[in-house]
Amino acid sequence: AKNRGGATYQFFNESMNKNAVRRLQVENQLRHALRNNYLQVHYQPKVSLRTNKFVGLEALVRLEIPDVGIVSPAEFIPMAEETGLIIEVGERVLRQTCRDMREWVEAGAVDGRVAVNLSAKQFLQPDLAKQITTILKEEKLNPTYLELEITEGVVMDDPERAIEIMTELNKLGIHLALDDFGTGYSSLAYLKRFPIQTLKIDKAFIDDINGAERDRNMVASIVAMAHNLGLDVVAEGVVDLEQANTLSNLKCEFAQGYLFAQPLRRDQFLEHISTTLAT
Ligand code: C2E
Ligand code: CA
Ligand code: CA
Ligand code: CA
């Protein structure tokens, strides 16, 4: 029989309980948040390292609970994915993003594409393209303003099916980006076949791009390969000018990160781009 020494057993049990309680709390908060519209979409600018201009943006969801504060998606997205609530979260985020984008485009404040993150369950919904089409129509946003970000893990799970889904989305005029590139397992054979337009290099490769030659070489290779495949490259998590300069020297044209701006609330975002980054 297993040794259930008092202390260990007790501890294990307690931490399991804590996790279960925490999960239930987050799940309840999420349901409550959906009912009360506590989901907020923040936006982070994407800039061109060549022109230093604003070229697009990424929508990042937040849970803003009164008297509690902001809950990060890193905490509640996995939970939403497990419980299936991600479908509703995703729909709300997409709708709000399309609504905001349409308003900004109409006002002449924003150009380029807005990128929305898709989780595995969302990506694999049988009627995804139809749902997105409906939302775009209802929110009166042209699909050429939309980009969807998916991770390697999501597409490599069933690459053939992923290619079909991506092709369908492409036909609508929506661009696709492979997110967190380099952190999962990607097959070069598939990379060539994926109908994507952009590779986003994970922050992990950017963090020490100046300190570690290995990381710098890796980024150089990714950029060269992406360009050979006709893809745009975006570096994530750029926090200082030195990184931006190195990336620029490596011919990586686009970047996001705190150096330029954190994800901002919609009103702050508009203020930010109109004062600092816009032409
Ligand atoms: P991600 O798609 O890789 O998004 C980039 C994350 O890095 C964001 O975290 C962003 O705030 C953060 N970031 C951007 N620039 C910097 C920087 O210079 N330094 C540092 N340290 N961080 C930076 P966030 O907003 O907490 O989102 C975390 C993850 O949650 C996202 O990673 C994405 O996987 C997921 N997520 C966010 N919004 C959504 C959504 O609407 N739907 C889905 N399915 N997932 C989402
Ligand atoms: Ca992303
Ligand atoms: Ca990413
Ligand atoms: Ca990431």
mmCIF file of C-alpha atoms and ligand atoms in Angstrom:
data_model
loop_
_atom_site.group_PDB
_atom_site.id
_atom_site.type_symbol
_atom_site.label_atom_id
_atom_site.label_comp_id
_atom_site.label_asym_id
_atom_site.label_seq_id
_atom_site.Cartn_x
_atom_site.Cartn_y
_atom_site.Cartn_z
ATOM 1 C CA ALA A 1 0.000 0.000 0.000
ATOM 2 C CA LYS A 2 1.088 3.578 -0.546
ATOM 3 C CA ASN A 3 2.650 5.355 2.331
ATOM 4 C CA ARG A 4 0.140 7.937 3.346
ATOM 5 C CA GLY A 5 2.280 9.624 5.950
ATOM 6 C CA GLY A 6 0.149 12.175 7.703
ATOM 7 C CA ALA A 7 1.873 15.373 6.692
ATOM 8 C CA THR A 8 2.293 14.540 3.022
ATOM 9 C CA TYR A 9 -1.233 13.267 2.606
ATOM 10 C CA GLN A 10 -2.620 16.250 4.398
ATOM 11 C CA PHE A 11 -0.612 18.678 2.303
ATOM 12 C CA PHE A 12 -1.492 17.035 -0.974
ATOM 13 C CA ASN A 13 -5.141 17.004 -0.109
ATOM 14 C CA GLU A 14 -5.086 20.587 0.999
ATOM 15 C CA SER A 15 -3.381 21.857 -2.124
ATOM 16 C CA MET A 16 -5.774 19.861 -4.267
ATOM 17 C CA ASN A 17 -8.642 21.469 -2.467
ATOM 18 C CA LYS A 18 -7.128 24.873 -2.920
ATOM 19 C CA ASN A 19 -6.833 24.298 -6.642
ATOM 20 C CA ALA A 20 -10.372 23.061 -6.876
ATOM 21 C CA VAL A 21 -11.648 26.041 -4.909
ATOM 22 C CA ARG A 22 -9.606 28.452 -6.997
ATOM 23 C CA ARG A 23 -10.910 26.879 -10.188
ATOM 24 C CA LEU A 24 -14.466 27.067 -9.044
ATOM 25 C CA GLN A 25 -13.934 30.684 -8.061
ATOM 26 C CA VAL A 26 -12.521 31.586 -11.434
ATOM 27 C CA GLU A 27 -15.247 29.686 -13.247
ATOM 28 C CA ASN A 28 -17.944 31.377 -11.215
ATOM 29 C CA GLN A 29 -16.303 34.733 -11.746
ATOM 30 C CA LEU A 30 -16.183 34.037 -15.447
ATOM 31 C CA ARG A 31 -19.883 33.179 -15.653
ATOM 32 C CA HIS A 32 -20.663 36.211 -13.548
ATOM 33 C CA ALA A 33 -18.412 38.358 -15.735
ATOM 34 C CA LEU A 34 -20.117 37.172 -18.902
ATOM 35 C CA ARG A 35 -23.539 37.953 -17.430
ATOM 36 C CA ASN A 36 -22.443 41.399 -16.290
ATOM 37 C CA ASN A 37 -20.263 42.292 -19.232
ATOM 38 C CA TYR A 38 -17.037 42.567 -17.270
ATOM 39 C CA LEU A 39 -15.000 41.394 -20.238
ATOM 40 C CA GLN A 40 -12.864 44.177 -21.609
ATOM 41 C CA VAL A 41 -10.752 44.190 -24.713
ATOM 42 C CA HIS A 42 -7.435 46.001 -24.540
ATOM 43 C CA TYR A 43 -5.330 46.795 -27.589
ATOM 44 C CA GLN A 44 -1.599 46.709 -28.158
ATOM 45 C CA PRO A 45 -0.133 48.543 -31.144
ATOM 46 C CA LYS A 46 2.058 46.805 -33.685
ATOM 47 C CA VAL A 47 4.735 48.994 -35.248
ATOM 48 C CA SER A 48 7.047 48.887 -38.223
ATOM 49 C CA LEU A 49 10.702 48.943 -37.133
ATOM 50 C CA ARG A 50 11.569 50.349 -40.536
ATOM 51 C CA THR A 51 9.272 53.367 -40.516
ATOM 52 C CA ASN A 52 8.553 53.564 -36.778
ATOM 53 C CA LYS A 53 4.899 53.815 -37.641
ATOM 54 C CA PHE A 54 1.827 52.160 -36.276
ATOM 55 C CA VAL A 55 0.741 49.376 -38.642
ATOM 56 C CA GLY A 56 -1.839 47.377 -36.738
ATOM 57 C CA LEU A 57 -2.970 46.163 -33.348
ATOM 58 C CA GLU A 58 -3.703 43.086 -31.245
ATOM 59 C CA ALA A 59 -6.801 42.601 -29.128
ATOM 60 C CA LEU A 60 -6.103 41.155 -25.667
ATOM 61 C CA VAL A 61 -8.962 40.269 -23.362
ATOM 62 C CA ARG A 62 -9.149 41.270 -19.699
ATOM 63 C CA LEU A 63 -11.583 40.418 -16.939
ATOM 64 C CA GLU A 64 -12.327 43.582 -15.014
ATOM 65 C CA ILE A 65 -14.213 42.732 -11.878
ATOM 66 C CA PRO A 66 -15.443 45.650 -9.768
ATOM 67 C CA ASP A 67 -13.769 45.704 -6.332
ATOM 68 C CA VAL A 68 -11.525 42.812 -7.375
ATOM 69 C CA GLY A 69 -9.507 44.253 -10.211
ATOM 70 C CA ILE A 70 -8.149 42.934 -13.454
ATOM 71 C CA VAL A 71 -7.768 39.199 -13.961
ATOM 72 C CA SER A 72 -5.203 38.242 -16.601
ATOM 73 C CA PRO A 73 -6.157 36.003 -19.521
ATOM 74 C CA ALA A 74 -3.254 33.736 -18.579
ATOM 75 C CA GLU A 75 -5.371 32.767 -15.586
ATOM 76 C CA PHE A 76 -8.861 32.553 -17.003
ATOM 77 C CA ILE A 77 -8.384 31.538 -20.662
ATOM 78 C CA PRO A 78 -7.207 27.998 -19.796
ATOM 79 C CA MET A 79 -10.171 27.730 -17.433
ATOM 80 C CA ALA A 80 -12.537 29.050 -20.084
ATOM 81 C CA GLU A 81 -11.099 26.536 -22.513
ATOM 82 C CA GLU A 82 -11.675 23.638 -20.100
ATOM 83 C CA THR A 83 -15.230 24.605 -19.240
ATOM 84 C CA GLY A 84 -16.206 25.467 -22.801
ATOM 85 C CA LEU A 85 -16.950 29.048 -21.775
ATOM 86 C CA ILE A 86 -14.206 30.054 -24.226
ATOM 87 C CA ILE A 87 -16.732 29.915 -27.056
ATOM 88 C CA GLU A 88 -18.763 32.697 -25.508
ATOM 89 C CA VAL A 89 -15.676 34.615 -24.370
ATOM 90 C CA GLY A 90 -14.276 34.382 -27.886
ATOM 91 C CA GLU A 91 -17.451 35.563 -29.497
ATOM 92 C CA ARG A 92 -17.658 38.576 -27.176
ATOM 93 C CA VAL A 93 -14.040 39.496 -27.799
ATOM 94 C CA LEU A 94 -14.425 39.215 -31.552
ATOM 95 C CA ARG A 95 -17.628 41.243 -31.548
ATOM 96 C CA GLN A 96 -16.216 44.008 -29.363
ATOM 97 C CA THR A 97 -13.024 44.113 -31.397
ATOM 98 C CA CYS A 98 -14.911 44.384 -34.692
ATOM 99 C CA ARG A 99 -17.107 47.103 -33.219
ATOM 100 C CA ASP A 100 -14.146 49.146 -31.949
ATOM 101 C CA MET A 101 -12.180 48.643 -35.141
ATOM 102 C CA ARG A 102 -15.076 49.709 -37.324
ATOM 103 C CA GLU A 103 -15.501 52.871 -35.310
ATOM 104 C CA TRP A 104 -11.780 53.703 -35.567
ATOM 105 C CA VAL A 105 -11.551 52.908 -39.261
ATOM 106 C CA GLU A 106 -14.597 55.021 -39.962
ATOM 107 C CA ALA A 107 -13.141 57.912 -38.004
ATOM 108 C CA GLY A 108 -9.926 57.553 -40.012
ATOM 109 C CA ALA A 109 -8.027 56.959 -36.781
ATOM 110 C CA VAL A 110 -6.749 53.463 -37.463
ATOM 111 C CA ASP A 111 -5.630 51.511 -40.485
ATOM 112 C CA GLY A 112 -4.074 48.087 -40.892
ATOM 113 C CA ARG A 113 -5.445 44.950 -39.281
ATOM 114 C CA VAL A 114 -6.614 44.095 -35.827
ATOM 115 C CA ALA A 115 -5.432 40.686 -34.628
ATOM 116 C CA VAL A 116 -7.637 38.508 -32.441
ATOM 117 C CA ASN A 117 -6.313 35.433 -30.602
ATOM 118 C CA LEU A 118 -8.118 32.147 -31.163
ATOM 119 C CA SER A 119 -7.878 29.234 -28.755
ATOM 120 C CA ALA A 120 -7.980 25.566 -29.786
ATOM 121 C CA LYS A 121 -11.677 25.031 -29.077
ATOM 122 C CA GLN A 122 -12.627 28.158 -30.962
ATOM 123 C CA PHE A 123 -10.507 27.255 -33.948
ATOM 124 C CA LEU A 124 -12.033 23.778 -34.140
ATOM 125 C CA GLN A 125 -15.679 24.881 -34.000
ATOM 126 C CA PRO A 126 -17.331 23.372 -37.062
ATOM 127 C CA ASP A 127 -19.014 26.607 -38.120
ATOM 128 C CA LEU A 128 -16.184 29.018 -37.246
ATOM 129 C CA ALA A 129 -16.050 30.743 -40.643
ATOM 130 C CA LYS A 130 -19.815 31.197 -40.656
ATOM 131 C CA GLN A 131 -19.813 32.636 -37.148
ATOM 132 C CA ILE A 132 -17.071 35.079 -37.973
ATOM 133 C CA THR A 133 -18.835 36.101 -41.172
ATOM 134 C CA THR A 134 -21.986 36.799 -39.185
ATOM 135 C CA ILE A 135 -20.161 38.928 -36.635
ATOM 136 C CA LEU A 136 -18.306 40.882 -39.329
ATOM 137 C CA LYS A 137 -21.605 41.551 -41.119
ATOM 138 C CA GLU A 138 -23.441 42.557 -37.967
ATOM 139 C CA GLU A 139 -20.633 44.840 -36.868
ATOM 140 C CA LYS A 140 -20.164 46.096 -40.439
ATOM 141 C CA LEU A 141 -16.422 45.486 -40.533
ATOM 142 C CA ASN A 142 -14.671 44.524 -43.746
ATOM 143 C CA PRO A 143 -12.810 41.193 -43.262
ATOM 144 C CA THR A 144 -9.649 42.793 -44.665
ATOM 145 C CA TYR A 145 -9.301 44.576 -41.323
ATOM 146 C CA LEU A 146 -9.174 41.295 -39.422
ATOM 147 C CA GLU A 147 -6.329 38.937 -38.602
ATOM 148 C CA LEU A 148 -6.562 35.813 -36.457
ATOM 149 C CA GLU A 149 -3.689 34.515 -34.329
ATOM 150 C CA ILE A 150 -3.353 30.810 -33.712
ATOM 151 C CA THR A 151 -0.551 28.922 -32.000
ATOM 152 C CA GLU A 152 1.522 26.075 -33.332
ATOM 153 C CA GLY A 153 -0.062 23.700 -30.835
ATOM 154 C CA VAL A 154 -3.515 24.423 -32.208
ATOM 155 C CA VAL A 155 -2.640 23.811 -35.844
ATOM 156 C CA MET A 156 -0.183 20.945 -35.372
ATOM 157 C CA ASP A 157 -2.733 18.843 -33.511
ATOM 158 C CA ASP A 158 -4.435 17.997 -36.793
ATOM 159 C CA PRO A 159 -2.542 19.867 -39.517
ATOM 160 C CA GLU A 160 -4.642 18.674 -42.451
ATOM 161 C CA ARG A 161 -7.852 19.825 -40.855
ATOM 162 C CA ALA A 162 -6.161 23.053 -39.762
ATOM 163 C CA ILE A 163 -5.164 23.750 -43.362
ATOM 164 C CA GLU A 164 -8.799 23.367 -44.455
ATOM 165 C CA ILE A 165 -10.028 25.740 -41.764
ATOM 166 C CA MET A 166 -7.289 28.265 -42.486
ATOM 167 C CA THR A 167 -7.985 28.145 -46.210
ATOM 168 C CA GLU A 168 -11.642 28.845 -45.556
ATOM 169 C CA LEU A 169 -10.763 31.844 -43.368
ATOM 170 C CA ASN A 170 -8.296 33.122 -45.966
ATOM 171 C CA LYS A 171 -11.003 32.987 -48.615
ATOM 172 C CA LEU A 172 -13.031 35.407 -46.525
ATOM 173 C CA GLY A 173 -10.167 37.895 -46.742
ATOM 174 C CA ILE A 174 -8.978 37.303 -43.195
ATOM 175 C CA HIS A 175 -5.238 37.109 -42.563
ATOM 176 C CA LEU A 176 -3.699 34.490 -40.303
ATOM 177 C CA ALA A 177 -0.723 34.678 -37.987
ATOM 178 C CA LEU A 178 1.118 31.795 -36.358
ATOM 179 C CA ASP A 179 1.564 32.970 -32.760
ATOM 180 C CA ASP A 180 4.294 32.137 -30.227
ATOM 181 C CA PHE A 181 6.398 30.717 -33.042
ATOM 182 C CA GLY A 182 9.314 28.621 -31.854
ATOM 183 C CA THR A 183 7.810 27.496 -28.555
ATOM 184 C CA GLY A 184 5.816 24.536 -29.828
ATOM 185 C CA TYR A 185 6.766 21.850 -32.242
ATOM 186 C CA SER A 186 6.301 22.999 -35.757
ATOM 187 C CA SER A 187 7.117 21.022 -38.792
ATOM 188 C CA LEU A 188 8.816 22.917 -41.580
ATOM 189 C CA ALA A 189 7.009 20.723 -44.069
ATOM 190 C CA TYR A 190 3.708 22.019 -42.755
ATOM 191 C CA LEU A 191 4.857 25.569 -42.284
ATOM 192 C CA LYS A 192 5.292 25.690 -46.040
ATOM 193 C CA ARG A 193 1.721 24.466 -46.564
ATOM 194 C CA PHE A 194 -0.083 26.572 -43.984
ATOM 195 C CA PRO A 195 -1.969 29.416 -45.652
ATOM 196 C CA ILE A 196 -0.687 31.996 -43.190
ATOM 197 C CA GLN A 197 0.598 35.515 -43.772
ATOM 198 C CA THR A 198 2.527 36.218 -40.585
ATOM 199 C CA LEU A 199 4.871 34.575 -38.087
ATOM 200 C CA LYS A 200 5.039 35.984 -34.585
ATOM 201 C CA ILE A 201 8.345 35.183 -32.897
ATOM 202 C CA ASP A 202 7.811 34.361 -29.261
ATOM 203 C CA LYS A 203 9.044 36.769 -26.623
ATOM 204 C CA ALA A 204 11.309 34.035 -25.236
ATOM 205 C CA PHE A 205 13.634 34.503 -28.230
ATOM 206 C CA ILE A 206 13.592 38.280 -27.939
ATOM 207 C CA ASP A 207 14.299 38.620 -24.199
ATOM 208 C CA ASP A 208 18.017 37.891 -24.489
ATOM 209 C CA ILE A 209 18.504 38.690 -28.153
ATOM 210 C CA ASN A 210 21.435 40.964 -27.340
ATOM 211 C CA GLY A 211 22.967 38.853 -24.593
ATOM 212 C CA ALA A 212 22.794 35.448 -26.220
ATOM 213 C CA GLU A 213 24.280 34.910 -29.658
ATOM 214 C CA ARG A 214 22.336 31.680 -29.927
ATOM 215 C CA ASP A 215 19.018 33.491 -29.569
ATOM 216 C CA ARG A 216 20.090 36.143 -32.032
ATOM 217 C CA ASN A 217 21.064 33.485 -34.583
ATOM 218 C CA MET A 218 17.788 31.734 -34.028
ATOM 219 C CA VAL A 219 15.816 34.895 -34.709
ATOM 220 C CA ALA A 220 17.932 35.587 -37.791
ATOM 221 C CA SER A 221 17.112 32.119 -39.123
ATOM 222 C CA ILE A 222 13.417 32.419 -38.387
ATOM 223 C CA VAL A 223 13.246 35.797 -40.113
ATOM 224 C CA ALA A 224 15.115 34.532 -43.190
ATOM 225 C CA MET A 225 12.970 31.425 -43.412
ATOM 226 C CA ALA A 226 9.745 33.405 -43.002
ATOM 227 C CA HIS A 227 10.768 35.837 -45.709
ATOM 228 C CA ASN A 228 11.618 32.951 -48.020
ATOM 229 C CA LEU A 229 8.089 31.706 -47.472
ATOM 230 C CA GLY A 230 6.725 35.173 -48.194
ATOM 231 C CA LEU A 231 5.599 35.793 -44.625
ATOM 232 C CA ASP A 232 5.726 38.917 -42.502
ATOM 233 C CA VAL A 233 7.536 38.597 -39.186
ATOM 234 C CA VAL A 234 6.486 40.194 -35.909
ATOM 235 C CA ALA A 235 8.708 40.141 -32.814
ATOM 236 C CA GLU A 236 6.828 39.973 -29.513
ATOM 237 C CA GLY A 237 7.794 41.482 -26.196
ATOM 238 C CA VAL A 238 10.259 44.132 -27.361
ATOM 239 C CA VAL A 239 11.125 46.194 -24.299
ATOM 240 C CA ASP A 240 14.158 48.271 -25.232
ATOM 241 C CA LEU A 241 15.707 50.154 -28.121
ATOM 242 C CA GLU A 242 18.685 47.832 -28.331
ATOM 243 C CA GLN A 243 16.376 44.898 -29.044
ATOM 244 C CA ALA A 244 14.496 46.952 -31.612
ATOM 245 C CA ASN A 245 17.757 47.888 -33.356
ATOM 246 C CA THR A 246 19.017 44.321 -33.397
ATOM 247 C CA LEU A 247 15.700 43.098 -34.809
ATOM 248 C CA SER A 248 15.810 45.791 -37.422
ATOM 249 C CA ASN A 249 19.353 44.717 -38.391
ATOM 250 C CA LEU A 250 18.117 41.135 -38.664
ATOM 251 C CA LYS A 251 15.476 42.427 -41.103
ATOM 252 C CA CYS A 252 12.571 41.724 -38.787
ATOM 253 C CA GLU A 253 10.189 44.459 -39.845
ATOM 254 C CA PHE A 254 7.414 44.427 -37.253
ATOM 255 C CA ALA A 255 7.301 44.463 -33.472
ATOM 256 C CA GLN A 256 5.114 44.723 -30.421
ATOM 257 C CA GLY A 257 6.122 45.322 -26.833
ATOM 258 C CA TYR A 258 6.270 47.623 -23.862
ATOM 259 C CA LEU A 259 8.921 49.711 -25.636
ATOM 260 C CA PHE A 260 6.119 50.987 -27.849
ATOM 261 C CA ALA A 261 3.070 50.467 -25.666
ATOM 262 C CA GLN A 262 1.426 48.091 -23.235
ATOM 263 C CA PRO A 263 -2.008 46.792 -24.131
ATOM 264 C CA LEU A 264 -4.281 49.790 -23.612
ATOM 265 C CA ARG A 265 -7.967 50.324 -22.873
ATOM 266 C CA ARG A 266 -9.853 51.420 -25.949
ATOM 267 C CA ASP A 267 -9.955 55.129 -25.043
ATOM 268 C CA GLN A 268 -6.271 55.141 -24.044
ATOM 269 C CA PHE A 269 -5.362 53.286 -27.193
ATOM 270 C CA LEU A 270 -6.868 55.882 -29.453
ATOM 271 C CA GLU A 271 -5.221 58.660 -27.472
ATOM 272 C CA HIS A 272 -1.888 56.879 -27.590
ATOM 273 C CA ILE A 273 -1.762 56.290 -31.311
ATOM 274 C CA SER A 274 -3.007 59.745 -32.143
ATOM 275 C CA THR A 275 -0.331 61.389 -30.019
ATOM 276 C CA THR A 276 2.726 59.202 -30.476
ATOM 277 C CA LEU A 277 2.667 56.718 -33.287
ATOM 278 C CA ALA A 278 0.366 57.936 -35.995
ATOM 279 C CA THR A 279 1.693 59.686 -39.040
HETATM 280 P P1 C2E B 1 -0.116 36.253 -26.524
HETATM 281 O O1 C2E B 1 -1.131 36.133 -27.603
HETATM 282 O O2 C2E B 1 1.240 35.716 -26.805
HETATM 283 O O3 C2E B 1 -0.057 37.796 -26.170
HETATM 284 C C1 C2E B 1 1.100 38.485 -25.798
HETATM 285 C C2 C2E B 1 1.175 38.677 -24.310
HETATM 286 O O4 C2E B 1 2.385 39.362 -23.970
HETATM 287 C C3 C2E B 1 0.054 39.551 -23.756
HETATM 288 O O5 C2E B 1 -0.226 39.098 -22.427
HETATM 289 C C4 C2E B 1 0.709 40.927 -23.705
HETATM 290 O O6 C2E B 1 0.093 41.793 -22.775
HETATM 291 C C5 C2E B 1 2.090 40.556 -23.280
HETATM 292 N N1 C2E B 1 3.090 41.533 -23.699
HETATM 293 C C6 C2E B 1 3.090 42.350 -24.776
HETATM 294 N N2 C2E B 1 4.217 43.077 -24.842
HETATM 295 C C7 C2E B 1 4.970 42.703 -23.783
HETATM 296 C C8 C2E B 1 6.271 43.103 -23.283
HETATM 297 O O7 C2E B 1 6.955 43.936 -23.850
HETATM 298 N N3 C2E B 1 6.694 42.482 -22.140
HETATM 299 C C9 C2E B 1 5.951 41.546 -21.490
HETATM 300 N N4 C2E B 1 6.446 40.999 -20.371
HETATM 301 N N5 C2E B 1 4.742 41.149 -21.936
HETATM 302 C C10 C2E B 1 4.258 41.720 -23.062
HETATM 303 P P2 C2E B 1 -1.740 38.972 -21.919
HETATM 304 O O8 C2E B 1 -2.540 40.090 -22.450
HETATM 305 O O9 C2E B 1 -1.683 38.748 -20.454
HETATM 306 O O10 C2E B 1 -2.236 37.650 -22.640
HETATM 307 C C11 C2E B 1 -1.661 36.407 -22.346
HETATM 308 C C12 C2E B 1 -2.136 35.352 -23.302
HETATM 309 O O11 C2E B 1 -3.534 35.121 -23.135
HETATM 310 C C13 C2E B 1 -1.966 35.742 -24.770
HETATM 311 O O12 C2E B 1 -0.634 35.535 -25.176
HETATM 312 C C14 C2E B 1 -2.964 34.825 -25.420
HETATM 313 O O13 C2E B 1 -2.417 33.540 -25.572
HETATM 314 C C15 C2E B 1 -4.070 34.757 -24.378
HETATM 315 N N6 C2E B 1 -5.142 35.683 -24.767
HETATM 316 C C16 C2E B 1 -5.237 37.009 -24.567
HETATM 317 N N7 C2E B 1 -6.391 37.492 -25.071
HETATM 318 C C17 C2E B 1 -7.048 36.437 -25.620
HETATM 319 C C18 C2E B 1 -8.301 36.277 -26.306
HETATM 320 O O14 C2E B 1 -9.072 37.231 -26.551
HETATM 321 N N8 C2E B 1 -8.637 35.025 -26.714
HETATM 322 C C19 C2E B 1 -7.802 33.952 -26.494
HETATM 323 N N9 C2E B 1 -8.199 32.750 -26.918
HETATM 324 N N10 C2E B 1 -6.624 34.064 -25.854
HETATM 325 C C20 C2E B 1 -6.243 35.287 -25.428
HETATM 326 CA CA CA B 2 -1.212 36.703 -29.676
HETATM 327 CA CA CA B 3 2.226 35.517 -28.784
HETATM 328 CA CA CA B 4 2.740 34.201 -25.770
#
